[in-house]
Backbone as XML, in Angstrom:
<?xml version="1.0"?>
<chain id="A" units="angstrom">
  <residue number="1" name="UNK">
    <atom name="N" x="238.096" y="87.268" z="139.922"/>
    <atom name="CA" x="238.599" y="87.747" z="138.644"/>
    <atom name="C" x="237.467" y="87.822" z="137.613"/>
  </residue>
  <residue number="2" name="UNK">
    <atom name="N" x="236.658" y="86.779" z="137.752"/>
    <atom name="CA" x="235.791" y="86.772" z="136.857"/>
    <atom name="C" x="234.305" y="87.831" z="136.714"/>
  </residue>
  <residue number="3" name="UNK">
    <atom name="N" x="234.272" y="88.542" z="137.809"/>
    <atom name="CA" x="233.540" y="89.746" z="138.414"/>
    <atom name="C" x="234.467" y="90.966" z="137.500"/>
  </residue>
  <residue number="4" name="UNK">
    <atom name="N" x="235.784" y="91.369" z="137.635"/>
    <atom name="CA" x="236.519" y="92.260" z="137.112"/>
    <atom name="C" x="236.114" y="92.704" z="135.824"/>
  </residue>
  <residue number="5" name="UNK">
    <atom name="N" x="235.461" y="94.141" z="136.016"/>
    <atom name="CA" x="235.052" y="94.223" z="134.590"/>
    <atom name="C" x="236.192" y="94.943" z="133.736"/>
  </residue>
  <residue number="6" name="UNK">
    <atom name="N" x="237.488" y="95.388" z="134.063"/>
    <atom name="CA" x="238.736" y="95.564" z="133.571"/>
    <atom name="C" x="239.383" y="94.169" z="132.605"/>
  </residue>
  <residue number="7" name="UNK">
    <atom name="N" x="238.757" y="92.987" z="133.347"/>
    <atom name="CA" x="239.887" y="91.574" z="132.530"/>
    <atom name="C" x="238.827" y="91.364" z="131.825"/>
  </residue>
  <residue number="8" name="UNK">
    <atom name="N" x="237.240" y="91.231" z="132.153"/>
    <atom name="CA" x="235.995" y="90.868" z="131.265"/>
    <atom name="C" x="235.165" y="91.709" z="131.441"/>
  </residue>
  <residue number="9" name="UNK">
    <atom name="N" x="234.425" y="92.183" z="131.125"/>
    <atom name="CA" x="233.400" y="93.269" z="130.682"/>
    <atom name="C" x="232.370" y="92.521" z="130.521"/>
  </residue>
  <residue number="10" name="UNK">
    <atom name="N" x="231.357" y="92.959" z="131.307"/>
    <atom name="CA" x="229.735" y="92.350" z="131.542"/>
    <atom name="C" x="229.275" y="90.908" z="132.170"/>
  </residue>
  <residue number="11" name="UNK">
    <atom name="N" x="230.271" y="90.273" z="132.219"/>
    <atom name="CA" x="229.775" y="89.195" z="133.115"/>
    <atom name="C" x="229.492" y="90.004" z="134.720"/>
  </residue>
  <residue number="12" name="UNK">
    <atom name="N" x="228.299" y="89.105" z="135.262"/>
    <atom name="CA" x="227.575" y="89.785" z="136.076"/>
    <atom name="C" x="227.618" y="88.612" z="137.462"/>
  </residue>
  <residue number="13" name="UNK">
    <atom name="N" x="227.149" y="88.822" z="138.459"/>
    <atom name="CA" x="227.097" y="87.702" z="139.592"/>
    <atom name="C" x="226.567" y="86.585" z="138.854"/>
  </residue>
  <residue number="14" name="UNK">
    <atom name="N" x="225.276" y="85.967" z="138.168"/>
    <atom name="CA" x="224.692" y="85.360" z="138.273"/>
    <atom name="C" x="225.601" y="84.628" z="137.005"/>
  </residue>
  <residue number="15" name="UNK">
    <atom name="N" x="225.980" y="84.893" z="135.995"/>
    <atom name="CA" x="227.209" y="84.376" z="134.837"/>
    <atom name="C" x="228.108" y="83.966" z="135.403"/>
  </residue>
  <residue number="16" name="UNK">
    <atom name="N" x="228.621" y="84.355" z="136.846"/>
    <atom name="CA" x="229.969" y="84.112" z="137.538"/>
    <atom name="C" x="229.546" y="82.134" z="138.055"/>
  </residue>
  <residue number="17" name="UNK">
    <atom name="N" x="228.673" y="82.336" z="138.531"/>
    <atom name="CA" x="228.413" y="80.938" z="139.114"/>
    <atom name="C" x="228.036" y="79.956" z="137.788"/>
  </residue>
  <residue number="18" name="UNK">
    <atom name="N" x="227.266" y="79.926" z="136.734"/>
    <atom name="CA" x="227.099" y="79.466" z="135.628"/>
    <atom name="C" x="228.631" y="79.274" z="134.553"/>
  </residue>
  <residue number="19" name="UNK">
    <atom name="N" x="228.831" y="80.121" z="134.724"/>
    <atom name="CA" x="230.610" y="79.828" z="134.329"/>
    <atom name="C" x="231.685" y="78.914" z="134.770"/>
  </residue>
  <residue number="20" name="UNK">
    <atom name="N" x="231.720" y="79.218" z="136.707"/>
    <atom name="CA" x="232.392" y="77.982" z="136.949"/>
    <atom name="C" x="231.549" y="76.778" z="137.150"/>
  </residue>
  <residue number="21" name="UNK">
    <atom name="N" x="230.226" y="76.479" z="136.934"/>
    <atom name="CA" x="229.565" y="75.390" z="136.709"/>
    <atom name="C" x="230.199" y="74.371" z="135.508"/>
  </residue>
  <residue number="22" name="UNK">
    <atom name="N" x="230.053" y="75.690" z="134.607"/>
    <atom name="CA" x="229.965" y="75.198" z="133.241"/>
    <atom name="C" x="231.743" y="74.480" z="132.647"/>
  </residue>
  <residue number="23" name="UNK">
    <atom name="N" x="232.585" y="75.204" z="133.476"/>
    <atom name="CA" x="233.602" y="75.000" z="133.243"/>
    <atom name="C" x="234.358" y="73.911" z="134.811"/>
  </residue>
  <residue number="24" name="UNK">
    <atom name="N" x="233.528" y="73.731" z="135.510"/>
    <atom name="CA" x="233.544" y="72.559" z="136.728"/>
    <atom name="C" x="234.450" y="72.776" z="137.226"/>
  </residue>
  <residue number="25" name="UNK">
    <atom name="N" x="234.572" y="74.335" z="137.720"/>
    <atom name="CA" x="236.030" y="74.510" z="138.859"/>
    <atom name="C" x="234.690" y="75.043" z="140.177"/>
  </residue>
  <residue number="26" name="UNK">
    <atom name="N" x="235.797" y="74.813" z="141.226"/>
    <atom name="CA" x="235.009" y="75.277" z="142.179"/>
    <atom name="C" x="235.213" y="76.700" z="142.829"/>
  </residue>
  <residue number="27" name="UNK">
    <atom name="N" x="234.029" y="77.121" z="143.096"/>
    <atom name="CA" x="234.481" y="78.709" z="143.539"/>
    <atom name="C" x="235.473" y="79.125" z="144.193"/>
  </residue>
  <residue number="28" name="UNK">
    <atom name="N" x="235.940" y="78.199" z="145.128"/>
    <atom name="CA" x="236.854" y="78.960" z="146.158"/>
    <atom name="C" x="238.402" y="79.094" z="145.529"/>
  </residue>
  <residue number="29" name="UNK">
    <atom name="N" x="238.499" y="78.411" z="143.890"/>
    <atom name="CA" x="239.682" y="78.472" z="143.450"/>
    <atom name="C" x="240.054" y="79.824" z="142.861"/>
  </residue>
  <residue number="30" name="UNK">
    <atom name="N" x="241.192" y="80.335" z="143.029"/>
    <atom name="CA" x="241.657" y="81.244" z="142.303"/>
    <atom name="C" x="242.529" y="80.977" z="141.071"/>
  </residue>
  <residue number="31" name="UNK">
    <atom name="N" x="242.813" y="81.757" z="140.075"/>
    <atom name="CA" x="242.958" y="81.205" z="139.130"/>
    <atom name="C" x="244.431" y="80.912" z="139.049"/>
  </residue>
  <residue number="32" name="UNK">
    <atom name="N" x="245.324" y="81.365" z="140.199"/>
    <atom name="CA" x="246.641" y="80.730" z="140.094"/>
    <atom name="C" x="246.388" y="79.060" z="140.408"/>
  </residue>
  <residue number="33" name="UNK">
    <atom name="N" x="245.564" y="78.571" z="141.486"/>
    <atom name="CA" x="245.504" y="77.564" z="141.422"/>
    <atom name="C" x="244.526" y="76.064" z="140.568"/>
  </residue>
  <residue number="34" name="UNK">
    <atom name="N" x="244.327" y="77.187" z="139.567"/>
    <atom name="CA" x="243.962" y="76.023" z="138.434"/>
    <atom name="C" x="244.706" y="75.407" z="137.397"/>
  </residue>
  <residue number="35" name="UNK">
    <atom name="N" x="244.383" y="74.591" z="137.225"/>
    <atom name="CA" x="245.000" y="73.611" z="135.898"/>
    <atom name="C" x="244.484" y="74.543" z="134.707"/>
  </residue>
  <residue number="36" name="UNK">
    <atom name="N" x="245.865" y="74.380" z="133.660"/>
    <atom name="CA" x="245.739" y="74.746" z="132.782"/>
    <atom name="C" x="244.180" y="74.418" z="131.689"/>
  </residue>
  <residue number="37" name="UNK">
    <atom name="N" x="243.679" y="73.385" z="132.146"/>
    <atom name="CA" x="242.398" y="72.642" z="131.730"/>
    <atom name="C" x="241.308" y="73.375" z="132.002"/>
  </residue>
  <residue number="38" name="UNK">
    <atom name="N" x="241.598" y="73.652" z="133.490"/>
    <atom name="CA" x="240.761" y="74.649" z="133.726"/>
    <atom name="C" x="240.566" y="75.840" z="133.618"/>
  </residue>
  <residue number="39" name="UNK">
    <atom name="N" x="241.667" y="76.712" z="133.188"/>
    <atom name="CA" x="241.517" y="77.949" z="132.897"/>
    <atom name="C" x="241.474" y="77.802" z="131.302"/>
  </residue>
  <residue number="40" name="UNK">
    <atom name="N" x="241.395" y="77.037" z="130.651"/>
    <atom name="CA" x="240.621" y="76.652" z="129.182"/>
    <atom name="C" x="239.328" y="76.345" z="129.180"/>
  </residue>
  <residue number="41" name="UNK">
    <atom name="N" x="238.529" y="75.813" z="130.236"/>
    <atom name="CA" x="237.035" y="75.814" z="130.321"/>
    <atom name="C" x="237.034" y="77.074" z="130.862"/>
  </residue>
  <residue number="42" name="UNK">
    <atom name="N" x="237.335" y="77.900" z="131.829"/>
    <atom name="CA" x="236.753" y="79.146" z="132.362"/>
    <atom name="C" x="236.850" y="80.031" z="130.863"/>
  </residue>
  <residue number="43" name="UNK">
    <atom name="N" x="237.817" y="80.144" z="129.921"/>
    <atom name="CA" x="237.640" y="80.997" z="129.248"/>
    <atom name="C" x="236.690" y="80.597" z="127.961"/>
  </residue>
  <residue number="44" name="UNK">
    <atom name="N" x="236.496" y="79.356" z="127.713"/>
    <atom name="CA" x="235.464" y="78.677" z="126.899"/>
    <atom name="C" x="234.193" y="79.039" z="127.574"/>
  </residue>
  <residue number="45" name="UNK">
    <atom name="N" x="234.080" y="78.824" z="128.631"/>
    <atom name="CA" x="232.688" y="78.533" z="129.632"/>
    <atom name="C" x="232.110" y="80.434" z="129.335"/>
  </residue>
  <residue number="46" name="UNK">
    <atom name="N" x="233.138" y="81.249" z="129.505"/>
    <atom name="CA" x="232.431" y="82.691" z="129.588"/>
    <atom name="C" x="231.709" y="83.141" z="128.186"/>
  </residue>
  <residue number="47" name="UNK">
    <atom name="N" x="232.780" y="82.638" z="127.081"/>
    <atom name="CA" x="232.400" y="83.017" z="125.779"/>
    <atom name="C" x="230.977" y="82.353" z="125.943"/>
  </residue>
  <residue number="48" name="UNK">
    <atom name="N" x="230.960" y="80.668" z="126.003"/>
    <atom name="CA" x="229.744" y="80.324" z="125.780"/>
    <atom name="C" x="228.228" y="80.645" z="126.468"/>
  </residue>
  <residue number="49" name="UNK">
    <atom name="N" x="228.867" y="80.545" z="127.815"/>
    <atom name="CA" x="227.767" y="80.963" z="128.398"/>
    <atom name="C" x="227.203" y="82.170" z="128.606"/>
  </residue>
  <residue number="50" name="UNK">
    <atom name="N" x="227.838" y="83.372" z="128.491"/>
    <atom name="CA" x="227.209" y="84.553" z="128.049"/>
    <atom name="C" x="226.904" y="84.706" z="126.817"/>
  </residue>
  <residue number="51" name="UNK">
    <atom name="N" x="227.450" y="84.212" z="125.296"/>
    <atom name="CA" x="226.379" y="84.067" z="124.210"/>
    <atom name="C" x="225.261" y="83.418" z="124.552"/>
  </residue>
  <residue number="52" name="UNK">
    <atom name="N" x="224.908" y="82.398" z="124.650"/>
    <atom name="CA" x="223.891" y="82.062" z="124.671"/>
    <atom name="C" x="222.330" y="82.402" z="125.981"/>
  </residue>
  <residue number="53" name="UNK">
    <atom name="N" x="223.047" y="82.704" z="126.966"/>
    <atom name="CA" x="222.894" y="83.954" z="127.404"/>
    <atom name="C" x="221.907" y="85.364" z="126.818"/>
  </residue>
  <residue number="54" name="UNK">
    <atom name="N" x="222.841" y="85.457" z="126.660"/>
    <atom name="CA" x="222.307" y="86.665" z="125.395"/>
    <atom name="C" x="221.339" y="86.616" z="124.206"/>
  </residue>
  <residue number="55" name="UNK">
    <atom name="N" x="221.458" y="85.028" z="123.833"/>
    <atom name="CA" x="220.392" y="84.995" z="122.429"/>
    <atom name="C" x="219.281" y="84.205" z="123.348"/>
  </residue>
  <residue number="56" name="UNK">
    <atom name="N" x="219.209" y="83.758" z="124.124"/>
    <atom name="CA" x="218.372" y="83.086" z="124.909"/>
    <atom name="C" x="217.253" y="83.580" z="126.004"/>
  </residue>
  <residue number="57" name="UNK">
    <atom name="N" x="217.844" y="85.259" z="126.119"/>
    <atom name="CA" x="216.788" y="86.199" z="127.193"/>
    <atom name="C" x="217.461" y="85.285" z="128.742"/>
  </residue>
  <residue number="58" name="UNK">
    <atom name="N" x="218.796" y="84.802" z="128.853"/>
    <atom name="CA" x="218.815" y="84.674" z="129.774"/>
    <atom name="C" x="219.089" y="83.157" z="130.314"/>
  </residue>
  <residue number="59" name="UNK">
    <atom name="N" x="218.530" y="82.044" z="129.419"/>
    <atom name="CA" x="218.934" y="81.049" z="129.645"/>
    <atom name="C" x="220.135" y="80.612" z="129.792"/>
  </residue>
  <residue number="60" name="UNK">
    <atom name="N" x="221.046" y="79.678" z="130.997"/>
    <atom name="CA" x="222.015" y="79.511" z="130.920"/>
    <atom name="C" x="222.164" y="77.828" z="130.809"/>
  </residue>
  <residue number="61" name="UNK">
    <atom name="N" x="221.435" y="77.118" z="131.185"/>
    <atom name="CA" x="220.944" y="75.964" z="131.201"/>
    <atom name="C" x="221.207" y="75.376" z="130.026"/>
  </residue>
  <residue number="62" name="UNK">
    <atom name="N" x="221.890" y="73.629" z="129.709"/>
    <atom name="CA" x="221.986" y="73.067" z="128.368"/>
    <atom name="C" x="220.752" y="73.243" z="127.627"/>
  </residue>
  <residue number="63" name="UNK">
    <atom name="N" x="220.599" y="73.671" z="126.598"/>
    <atom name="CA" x="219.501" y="73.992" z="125.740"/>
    <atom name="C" x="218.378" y="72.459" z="125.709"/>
  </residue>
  <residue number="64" name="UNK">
    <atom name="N" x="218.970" y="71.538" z="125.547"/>
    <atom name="CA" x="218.002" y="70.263" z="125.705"/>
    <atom name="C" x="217.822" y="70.119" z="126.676"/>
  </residue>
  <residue number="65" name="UNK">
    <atom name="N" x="218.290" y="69.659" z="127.991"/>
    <atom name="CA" x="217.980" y="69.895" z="129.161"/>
    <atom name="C" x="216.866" y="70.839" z="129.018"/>
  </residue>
  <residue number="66" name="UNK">
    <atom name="N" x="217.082" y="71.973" z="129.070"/>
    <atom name="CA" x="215.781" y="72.453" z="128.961"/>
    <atom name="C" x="214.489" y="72.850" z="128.581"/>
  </residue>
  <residue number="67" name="UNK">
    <atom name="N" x="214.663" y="71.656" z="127.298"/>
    <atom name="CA" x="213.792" y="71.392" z="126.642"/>
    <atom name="C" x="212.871" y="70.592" z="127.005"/>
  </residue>
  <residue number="68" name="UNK">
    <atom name="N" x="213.610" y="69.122" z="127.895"/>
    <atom name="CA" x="212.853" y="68.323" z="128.353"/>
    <atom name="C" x="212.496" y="68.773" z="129.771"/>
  </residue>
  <residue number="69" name="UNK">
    <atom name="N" x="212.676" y="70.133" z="130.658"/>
    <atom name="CA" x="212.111" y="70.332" z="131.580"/>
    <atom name="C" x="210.773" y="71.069" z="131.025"/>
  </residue>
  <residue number="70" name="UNK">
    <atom name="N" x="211.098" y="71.883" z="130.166"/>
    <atom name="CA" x="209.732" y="72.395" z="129.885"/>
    <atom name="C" x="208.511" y="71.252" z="129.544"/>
  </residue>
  <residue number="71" name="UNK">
    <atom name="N" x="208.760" y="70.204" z="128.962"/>
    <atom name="CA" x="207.593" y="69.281" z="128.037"/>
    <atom name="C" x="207.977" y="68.375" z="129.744"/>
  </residue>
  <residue number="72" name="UNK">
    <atom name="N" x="207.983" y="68.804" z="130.961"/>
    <atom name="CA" x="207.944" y="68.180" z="132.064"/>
    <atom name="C" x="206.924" y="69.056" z="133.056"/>
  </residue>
  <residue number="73" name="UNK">
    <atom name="N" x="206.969" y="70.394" z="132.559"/>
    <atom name="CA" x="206.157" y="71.214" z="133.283"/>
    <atom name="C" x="206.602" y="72.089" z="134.141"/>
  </residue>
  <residue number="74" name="UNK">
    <atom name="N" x="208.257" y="72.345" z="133.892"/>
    <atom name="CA" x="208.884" y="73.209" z="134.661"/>
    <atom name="C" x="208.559" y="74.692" z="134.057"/>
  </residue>
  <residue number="75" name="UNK">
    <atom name="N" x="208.727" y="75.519" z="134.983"/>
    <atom name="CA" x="208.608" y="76.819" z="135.225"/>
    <atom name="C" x="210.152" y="77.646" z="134.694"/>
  </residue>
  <residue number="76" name="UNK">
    <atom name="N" x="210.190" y="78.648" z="134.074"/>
    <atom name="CA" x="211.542" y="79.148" z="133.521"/>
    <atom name="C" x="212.429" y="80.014" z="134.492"/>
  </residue>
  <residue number="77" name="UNK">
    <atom name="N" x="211.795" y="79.405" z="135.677"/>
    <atom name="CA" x="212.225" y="79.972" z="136.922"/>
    <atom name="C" x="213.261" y="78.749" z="137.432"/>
  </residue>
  <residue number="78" name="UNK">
    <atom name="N" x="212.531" y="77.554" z="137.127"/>
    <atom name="CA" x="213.020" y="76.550" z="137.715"/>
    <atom name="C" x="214.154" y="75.704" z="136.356"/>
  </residue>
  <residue number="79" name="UNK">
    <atom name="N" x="214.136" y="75.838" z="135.075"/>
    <atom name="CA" x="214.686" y="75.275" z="134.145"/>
    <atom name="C" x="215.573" y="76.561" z="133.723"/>
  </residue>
  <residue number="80" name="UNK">
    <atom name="N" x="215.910" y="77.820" z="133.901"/>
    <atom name="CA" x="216.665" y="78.385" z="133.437"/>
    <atom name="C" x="218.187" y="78.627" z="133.763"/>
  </residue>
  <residue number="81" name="UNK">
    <atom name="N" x="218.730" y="78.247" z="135.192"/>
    <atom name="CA" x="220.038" y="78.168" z="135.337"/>
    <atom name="C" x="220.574" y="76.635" z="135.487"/>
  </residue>
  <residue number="82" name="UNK">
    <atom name="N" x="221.518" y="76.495" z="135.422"/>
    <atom name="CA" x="222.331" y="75.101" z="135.866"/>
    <atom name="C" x="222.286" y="75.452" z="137.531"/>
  </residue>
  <residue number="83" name="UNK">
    <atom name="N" x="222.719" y="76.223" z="138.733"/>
    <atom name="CA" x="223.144" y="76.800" z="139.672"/>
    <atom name="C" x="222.498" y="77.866" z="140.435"/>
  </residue>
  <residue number="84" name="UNK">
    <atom name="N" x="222.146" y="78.882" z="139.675"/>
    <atom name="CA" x="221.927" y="80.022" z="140.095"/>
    <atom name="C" x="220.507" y="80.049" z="140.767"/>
  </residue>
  <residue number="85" name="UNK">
    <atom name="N" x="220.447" y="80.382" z="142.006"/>
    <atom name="CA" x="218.559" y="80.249" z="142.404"/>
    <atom name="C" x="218.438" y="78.973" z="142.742"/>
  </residue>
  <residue number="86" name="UNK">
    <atom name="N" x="219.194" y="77.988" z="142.560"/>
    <atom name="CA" x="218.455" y="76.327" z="142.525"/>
    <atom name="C" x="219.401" y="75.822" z="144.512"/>
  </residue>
  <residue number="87" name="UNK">
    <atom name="N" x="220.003" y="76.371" z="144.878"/>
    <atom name="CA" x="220.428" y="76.320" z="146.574"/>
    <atom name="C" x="219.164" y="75.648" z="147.027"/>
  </residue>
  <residue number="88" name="UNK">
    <atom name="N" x="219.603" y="74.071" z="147.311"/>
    <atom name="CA" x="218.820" y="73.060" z="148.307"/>
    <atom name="C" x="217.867" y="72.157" z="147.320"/>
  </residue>
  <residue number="89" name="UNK">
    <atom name="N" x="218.115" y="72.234" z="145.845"/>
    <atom name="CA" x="217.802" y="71.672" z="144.638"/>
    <atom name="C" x="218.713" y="70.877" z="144.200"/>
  </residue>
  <residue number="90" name="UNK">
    <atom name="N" x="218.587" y="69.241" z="143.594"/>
    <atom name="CA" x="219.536" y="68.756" z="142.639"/>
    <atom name="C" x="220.237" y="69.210" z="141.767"/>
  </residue>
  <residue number="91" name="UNK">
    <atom name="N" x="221.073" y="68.864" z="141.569"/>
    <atom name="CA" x="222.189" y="69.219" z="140.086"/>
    <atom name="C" x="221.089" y="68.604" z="139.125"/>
  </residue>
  <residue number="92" name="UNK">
    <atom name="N" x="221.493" y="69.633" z="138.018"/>
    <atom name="CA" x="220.782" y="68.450" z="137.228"/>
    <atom name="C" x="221.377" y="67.886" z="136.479"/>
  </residue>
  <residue number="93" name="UNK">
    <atom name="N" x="223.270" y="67.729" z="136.854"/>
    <atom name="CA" x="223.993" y="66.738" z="135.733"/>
    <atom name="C" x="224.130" y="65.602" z="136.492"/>
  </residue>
  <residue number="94" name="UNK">
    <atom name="N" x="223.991" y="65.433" z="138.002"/>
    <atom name="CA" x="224.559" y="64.690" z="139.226"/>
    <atom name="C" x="223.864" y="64.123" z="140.367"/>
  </residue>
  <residue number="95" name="UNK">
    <atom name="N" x="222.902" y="64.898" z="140.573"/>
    <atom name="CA" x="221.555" y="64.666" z="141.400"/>
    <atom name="C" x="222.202" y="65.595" z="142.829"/>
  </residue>
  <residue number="96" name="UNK">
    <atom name="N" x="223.084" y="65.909" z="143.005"/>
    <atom name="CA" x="223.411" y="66.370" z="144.552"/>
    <atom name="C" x="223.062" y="67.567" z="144.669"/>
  </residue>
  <residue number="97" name="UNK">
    <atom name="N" x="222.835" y="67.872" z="145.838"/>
    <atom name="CA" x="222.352" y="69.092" z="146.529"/>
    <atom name="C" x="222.969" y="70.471" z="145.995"/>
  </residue>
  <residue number="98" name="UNK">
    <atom name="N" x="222.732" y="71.449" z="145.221"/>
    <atom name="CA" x="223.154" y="72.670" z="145.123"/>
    <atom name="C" x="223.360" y="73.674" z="146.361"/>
  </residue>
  <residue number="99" name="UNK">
    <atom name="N" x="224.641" y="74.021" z="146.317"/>
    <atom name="CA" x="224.912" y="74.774" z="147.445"/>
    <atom name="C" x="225.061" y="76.701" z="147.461"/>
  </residue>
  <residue number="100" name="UNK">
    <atom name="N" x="224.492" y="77.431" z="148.422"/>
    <atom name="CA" x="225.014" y="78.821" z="148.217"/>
    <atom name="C" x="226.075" y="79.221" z="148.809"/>
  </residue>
  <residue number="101" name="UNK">
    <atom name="N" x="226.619" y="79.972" z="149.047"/>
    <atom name="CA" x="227.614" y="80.411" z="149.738"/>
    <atom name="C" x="228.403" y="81.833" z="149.508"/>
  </residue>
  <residue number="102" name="UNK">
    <atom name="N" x="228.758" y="82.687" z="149.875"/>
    <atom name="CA" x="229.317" y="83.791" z="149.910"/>
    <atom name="C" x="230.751" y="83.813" z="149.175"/>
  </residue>
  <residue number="103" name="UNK">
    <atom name="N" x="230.902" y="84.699" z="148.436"/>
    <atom name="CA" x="232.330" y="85.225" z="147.840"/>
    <atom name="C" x="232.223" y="86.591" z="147.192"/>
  </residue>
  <residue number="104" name="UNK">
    <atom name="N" x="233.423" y="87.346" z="148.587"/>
    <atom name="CA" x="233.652" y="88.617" z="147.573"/>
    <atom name="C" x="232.201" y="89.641" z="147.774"/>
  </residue>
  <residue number="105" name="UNK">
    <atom name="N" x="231.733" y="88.839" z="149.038"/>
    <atom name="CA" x="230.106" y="89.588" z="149.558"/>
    <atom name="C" x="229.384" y="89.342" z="148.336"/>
  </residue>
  <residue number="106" name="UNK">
    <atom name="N" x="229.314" y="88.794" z="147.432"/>
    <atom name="CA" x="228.136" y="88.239" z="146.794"/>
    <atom name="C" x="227.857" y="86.786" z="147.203"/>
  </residue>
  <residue number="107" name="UNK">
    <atom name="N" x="226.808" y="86.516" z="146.266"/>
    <atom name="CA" x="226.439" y="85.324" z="146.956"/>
    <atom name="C" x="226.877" y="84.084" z="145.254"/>
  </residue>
  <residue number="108" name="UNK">
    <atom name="N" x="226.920" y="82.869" z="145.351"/>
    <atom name="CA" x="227.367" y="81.798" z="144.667"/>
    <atom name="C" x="226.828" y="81.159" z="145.013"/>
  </residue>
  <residue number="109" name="UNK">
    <atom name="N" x="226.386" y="80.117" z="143.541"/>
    <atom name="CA" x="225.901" y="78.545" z="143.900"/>
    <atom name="C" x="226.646" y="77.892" z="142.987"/>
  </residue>
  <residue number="110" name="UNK">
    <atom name="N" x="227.037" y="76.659" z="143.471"/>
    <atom name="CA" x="228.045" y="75.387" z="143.233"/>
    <atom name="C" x="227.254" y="74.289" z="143.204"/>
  </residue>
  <residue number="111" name="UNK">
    <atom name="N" x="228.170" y="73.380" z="142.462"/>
    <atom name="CA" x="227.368" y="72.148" z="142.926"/>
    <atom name="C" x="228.593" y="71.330" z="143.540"/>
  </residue>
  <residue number="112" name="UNK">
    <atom name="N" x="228.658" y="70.916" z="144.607"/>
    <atom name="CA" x="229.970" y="69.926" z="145.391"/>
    <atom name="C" x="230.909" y="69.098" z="144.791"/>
  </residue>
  <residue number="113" name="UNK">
    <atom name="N" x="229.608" y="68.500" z="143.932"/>
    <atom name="CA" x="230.411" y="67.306" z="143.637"/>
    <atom name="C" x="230.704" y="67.506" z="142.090"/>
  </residue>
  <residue number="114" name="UNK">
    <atom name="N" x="230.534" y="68.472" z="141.482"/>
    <atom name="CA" x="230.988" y="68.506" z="139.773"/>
    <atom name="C" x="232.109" y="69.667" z="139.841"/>
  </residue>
  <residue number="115" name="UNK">
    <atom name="N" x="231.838" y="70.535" z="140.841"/>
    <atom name="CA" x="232.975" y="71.422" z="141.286"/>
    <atom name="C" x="234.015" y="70.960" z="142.274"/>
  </residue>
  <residue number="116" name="UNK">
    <atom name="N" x="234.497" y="70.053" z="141.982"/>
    <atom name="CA" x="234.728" y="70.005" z="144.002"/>
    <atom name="C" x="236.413" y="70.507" z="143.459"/>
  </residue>
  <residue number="117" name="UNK">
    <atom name="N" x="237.446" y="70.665" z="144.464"/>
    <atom name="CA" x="238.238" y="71.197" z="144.661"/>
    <atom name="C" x="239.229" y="70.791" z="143.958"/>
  </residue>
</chain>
């Protein structure tokens, strides 16, 4: 749904996974089977994370968080998503393994344990 550019307009693959990060549902849910909680972060999570997004050139990442990766020596390759690109990398709210996986023939990254089911 969140791909549908009929219900939302311009969210793109890489916003899709940063969204349900941000809003801690896990991909494989559809939105009949979310909590009302959660379909209040998915629609919080899109506003926010595509503004800032947008004023940021792209950053989706907590803004401090990535403040202290940069004055760490990270690369804006490596500090710019929560998810996206980081498959076989820590979370960086949780420490666990970031995962990829297929949906809808695109590709998704999750994190297990802040998304889990």
């Amino acid at each position: 749904l969140l791909l549908d550019q009929g219900f939302l307009c311009g969210l793109g693959n890489y916003l899709r996974s940063e969204v349900l990060f941000v809003a801690r549902v896990h991909p494989s849910l559809r939105p009949i089977d979310c909590t009302p909680e959660q379909i209040d972060g998915l629609a919080a999570g899109a506003i926010a994370v595509s503004q800032q997004s947008y004023f940021t050139k792209g950053i989706t990442n907590d803004l401090e968080m990535v403040a202290q990766l940069k004055q760490q020596g990270y690369s804006r390759q490596q500090y710019r998503f929560y998810v996206v690109n980081r498959d076989g990398n820590p979370c960086y709210r949780c420490g666990t393994t970031i995962l990829k996986d297929s949906a809808g023939g695109r590709r998704i990254y999750y994190c297990p344990y802040c998304q889990r089911r």
